[in-house]
Structures are given as C-alpha cells and as structure tokens.
GROMACS .gro file of C-alpha atoms in nm:
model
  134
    1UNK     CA    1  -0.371  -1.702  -1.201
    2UNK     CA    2  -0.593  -1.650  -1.449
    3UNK     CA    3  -0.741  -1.318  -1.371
    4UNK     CA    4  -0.621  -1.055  -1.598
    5UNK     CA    5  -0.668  -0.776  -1.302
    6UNK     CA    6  -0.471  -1.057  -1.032
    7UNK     CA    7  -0.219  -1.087  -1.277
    8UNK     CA    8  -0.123  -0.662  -1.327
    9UNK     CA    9  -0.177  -0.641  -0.913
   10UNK     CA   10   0.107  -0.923  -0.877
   11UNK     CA   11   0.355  -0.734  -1.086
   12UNK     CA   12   0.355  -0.488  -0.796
   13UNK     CA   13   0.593  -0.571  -0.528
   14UNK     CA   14   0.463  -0.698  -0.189
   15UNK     CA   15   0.156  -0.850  -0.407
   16UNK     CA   16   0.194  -1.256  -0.446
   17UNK     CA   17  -0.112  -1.487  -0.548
   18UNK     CA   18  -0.266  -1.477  -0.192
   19UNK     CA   19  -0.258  -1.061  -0.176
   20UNK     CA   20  -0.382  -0.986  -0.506
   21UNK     CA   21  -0.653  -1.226  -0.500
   22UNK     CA   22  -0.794  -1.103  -0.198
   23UNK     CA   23  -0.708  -0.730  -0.245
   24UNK     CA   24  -0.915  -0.792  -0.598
   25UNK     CA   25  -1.175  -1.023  -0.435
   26UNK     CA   26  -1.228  -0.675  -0.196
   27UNK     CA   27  -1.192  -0.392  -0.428
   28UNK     CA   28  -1.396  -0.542  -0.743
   29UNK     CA   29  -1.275  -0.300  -1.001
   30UNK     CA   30  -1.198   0.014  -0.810
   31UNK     CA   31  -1.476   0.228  -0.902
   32UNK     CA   32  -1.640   0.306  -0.618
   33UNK     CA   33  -1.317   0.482  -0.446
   34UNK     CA   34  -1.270   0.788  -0.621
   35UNK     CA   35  -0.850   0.809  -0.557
   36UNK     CA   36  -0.607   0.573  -0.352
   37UNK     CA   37  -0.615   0.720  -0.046
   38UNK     CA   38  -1.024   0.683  -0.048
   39UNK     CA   39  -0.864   0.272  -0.074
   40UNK     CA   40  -0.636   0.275   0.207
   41UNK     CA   41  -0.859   0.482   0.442
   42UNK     CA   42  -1.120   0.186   0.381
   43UNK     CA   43  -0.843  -0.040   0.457
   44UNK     CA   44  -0.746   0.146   0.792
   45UNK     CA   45  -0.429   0.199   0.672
   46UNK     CA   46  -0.433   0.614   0.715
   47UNK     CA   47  -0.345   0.800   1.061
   48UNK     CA   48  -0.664   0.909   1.249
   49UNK     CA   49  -0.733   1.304   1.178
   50UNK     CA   50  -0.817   1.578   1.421
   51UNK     CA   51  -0.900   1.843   1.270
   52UNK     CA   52  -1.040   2.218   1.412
   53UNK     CA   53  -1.003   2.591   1.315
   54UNK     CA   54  -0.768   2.472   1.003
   55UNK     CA   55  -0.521   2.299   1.176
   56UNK     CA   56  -0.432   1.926   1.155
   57UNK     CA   57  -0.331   1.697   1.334
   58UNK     CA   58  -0.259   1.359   1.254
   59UNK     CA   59  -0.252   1.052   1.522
   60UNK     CA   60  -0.224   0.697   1.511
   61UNK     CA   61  -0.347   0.434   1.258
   62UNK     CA   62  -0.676   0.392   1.239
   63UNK     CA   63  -0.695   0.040   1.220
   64UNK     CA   64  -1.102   0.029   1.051
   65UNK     CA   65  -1.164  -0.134   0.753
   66UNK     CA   66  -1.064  -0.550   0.677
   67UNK     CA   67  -0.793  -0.698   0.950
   68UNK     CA   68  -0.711  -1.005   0.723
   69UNK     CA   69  -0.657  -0.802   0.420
   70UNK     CA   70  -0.474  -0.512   0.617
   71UNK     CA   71  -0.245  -0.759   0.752
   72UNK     CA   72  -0.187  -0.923   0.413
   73UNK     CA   73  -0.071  -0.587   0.288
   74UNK     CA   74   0.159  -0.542   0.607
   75UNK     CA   75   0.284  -0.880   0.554
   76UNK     CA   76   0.407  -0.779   0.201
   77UNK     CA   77   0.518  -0.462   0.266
   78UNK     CA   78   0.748  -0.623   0.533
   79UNK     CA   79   0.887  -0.840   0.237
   80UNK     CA   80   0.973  -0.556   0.043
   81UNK     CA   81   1.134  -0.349   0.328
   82UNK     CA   82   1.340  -0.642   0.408
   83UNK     CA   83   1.501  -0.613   0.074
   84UNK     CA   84   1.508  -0.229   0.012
   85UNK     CA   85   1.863  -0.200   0.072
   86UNK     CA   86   1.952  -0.437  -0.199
   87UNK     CA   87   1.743  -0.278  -0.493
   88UNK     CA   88   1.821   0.060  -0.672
   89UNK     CA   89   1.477   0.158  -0.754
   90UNK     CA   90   1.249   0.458  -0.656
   91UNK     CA   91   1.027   0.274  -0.403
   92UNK     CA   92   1.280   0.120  -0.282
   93UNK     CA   93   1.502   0.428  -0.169
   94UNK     CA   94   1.204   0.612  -0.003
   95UNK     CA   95   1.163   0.308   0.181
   96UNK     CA   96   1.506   0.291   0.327
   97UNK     CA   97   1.514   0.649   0.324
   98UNK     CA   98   1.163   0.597   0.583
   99UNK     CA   99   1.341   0.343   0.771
  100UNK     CA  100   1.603   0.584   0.881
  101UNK     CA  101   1.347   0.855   0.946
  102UNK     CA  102   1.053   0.695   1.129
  103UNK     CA  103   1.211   0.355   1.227
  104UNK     CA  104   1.090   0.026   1.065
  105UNK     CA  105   0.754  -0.064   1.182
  106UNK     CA  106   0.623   0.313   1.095
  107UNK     CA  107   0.763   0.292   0.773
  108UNK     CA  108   0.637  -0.080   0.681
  109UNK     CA  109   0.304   0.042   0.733
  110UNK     CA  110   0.338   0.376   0.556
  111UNK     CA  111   0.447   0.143   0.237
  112UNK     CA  112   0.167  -0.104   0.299
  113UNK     CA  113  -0.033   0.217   0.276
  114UNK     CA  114   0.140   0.299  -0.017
  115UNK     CA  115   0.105  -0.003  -0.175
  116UNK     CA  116  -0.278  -0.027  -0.110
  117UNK     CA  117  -0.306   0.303  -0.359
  118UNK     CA  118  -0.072   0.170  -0.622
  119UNK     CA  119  -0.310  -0.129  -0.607
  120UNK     CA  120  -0.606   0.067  -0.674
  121UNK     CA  121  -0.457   0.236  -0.974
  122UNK     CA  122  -0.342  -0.064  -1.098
  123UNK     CA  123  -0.679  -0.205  -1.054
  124UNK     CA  124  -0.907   0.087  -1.190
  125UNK     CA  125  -0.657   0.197  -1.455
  126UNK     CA  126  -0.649  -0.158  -1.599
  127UNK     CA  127  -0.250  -0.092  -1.650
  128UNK     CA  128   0.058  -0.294  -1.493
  129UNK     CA  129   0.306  -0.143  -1.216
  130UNK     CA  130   0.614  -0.057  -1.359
  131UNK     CA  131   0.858   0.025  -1.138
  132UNK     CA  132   1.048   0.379  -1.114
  133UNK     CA  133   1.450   0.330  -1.152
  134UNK     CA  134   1.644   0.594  -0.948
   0.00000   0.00000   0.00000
C-alpha cells in the first residue's frame, strides 16, 4: 500500500494488493525486459513458436517462467472477463469480442497476457493505467 509503483500497477484492472505486489516483487523496475512481450514470455504467458524457412507457426502456451505469479495474473484476468459485458471500455470490448472468437479460457489467458505487458509499462514508464473508453 505504500509503494508508489504497487499503487499505479493496482489502478490496472485484474491487479489487487496480492497481484501487484508480487508482479512488482518479480519485475523490480522493468528494466531488464526491453518491451512487454519480453515480460510475458518470461512469465510463460506467450504461445510456443516454430519457426523455419519464414514461416510461423504458433502452438500452445508455453507455460515457463513463475507458476504462482502466472496464475495470479490468470486469476485476475478471469475477474475482469467475468465482468466485460457490463463495462463500455476498450479492453473490455476486445475481451468479449475474444470470448466470442476463441472461447473463454483462450481468451482469459490472452488478457492475462495482455495484462502482464500493460504491467510492465506501467512499471518502467513510472505512469498510471488509464483506461481507453470506446
């Protein structure tokens, strides 16, 4: 509560007191990843890539990095899909928009993915989330 940097990560949605204190207690300040996805690819929150002669493919999620912290971020991206449908912002539509798509499970991990960057920024930019309307 009295961390400057715990207190910008928990004005992102999914991100309570237990999340951004161990998201921070793991990333320090976010230096030593050079971009988000650098973050969630520690995390084991990015598909597994095959890639040969310039074409990509993609497979399942990797699942390297922290479990606890990984599932904290699952955990609160679960909170926010539960509630997409009721919110008007910009996360929130790709999120339902995902849902329909991919199904729920895919798409509550592609946000805690999600999330996991807009931590980082939050983090190494030293600025608060602010969300998107529609």
């Amino acid at each position: 509560a009295e961390n400057e940097a715990c207190q910008r990560l928990m004005s992102v949605p999914g991100y309570g007191p237990i999340v951004s204190s161990a998201f921070y207690g793991w990333l320090g300040s976010g230096q030593q990843f050079r971009c988000g996805r650098d973050v969630a690819a520690a995390l084991g929150l990015v598909p597994k890539q095959y890639s040969t002669g310039g074409k990509t493919v993609l497979g399942s999620i990797s699942k390297r990095g922290d479990r606890h912290l990984r599932a904290l971020l699952v955990h609160g991206a679960r909170a926010v899909a539960r509630y997409a449908k009721e919110r008007d912002d910009r996360l929130s539509r790709w999120v339902c928009s995902l849902i329909e798509r991919r199904g729920y499970n895919k798409a509550v991990v592609a946000l805690a993915n999600k999330l996991a960057r807009i931590g980082w920024a939050v983090v190494a930019r030293g600025q608060a989330y602010q969300a998107v309307p529609a």
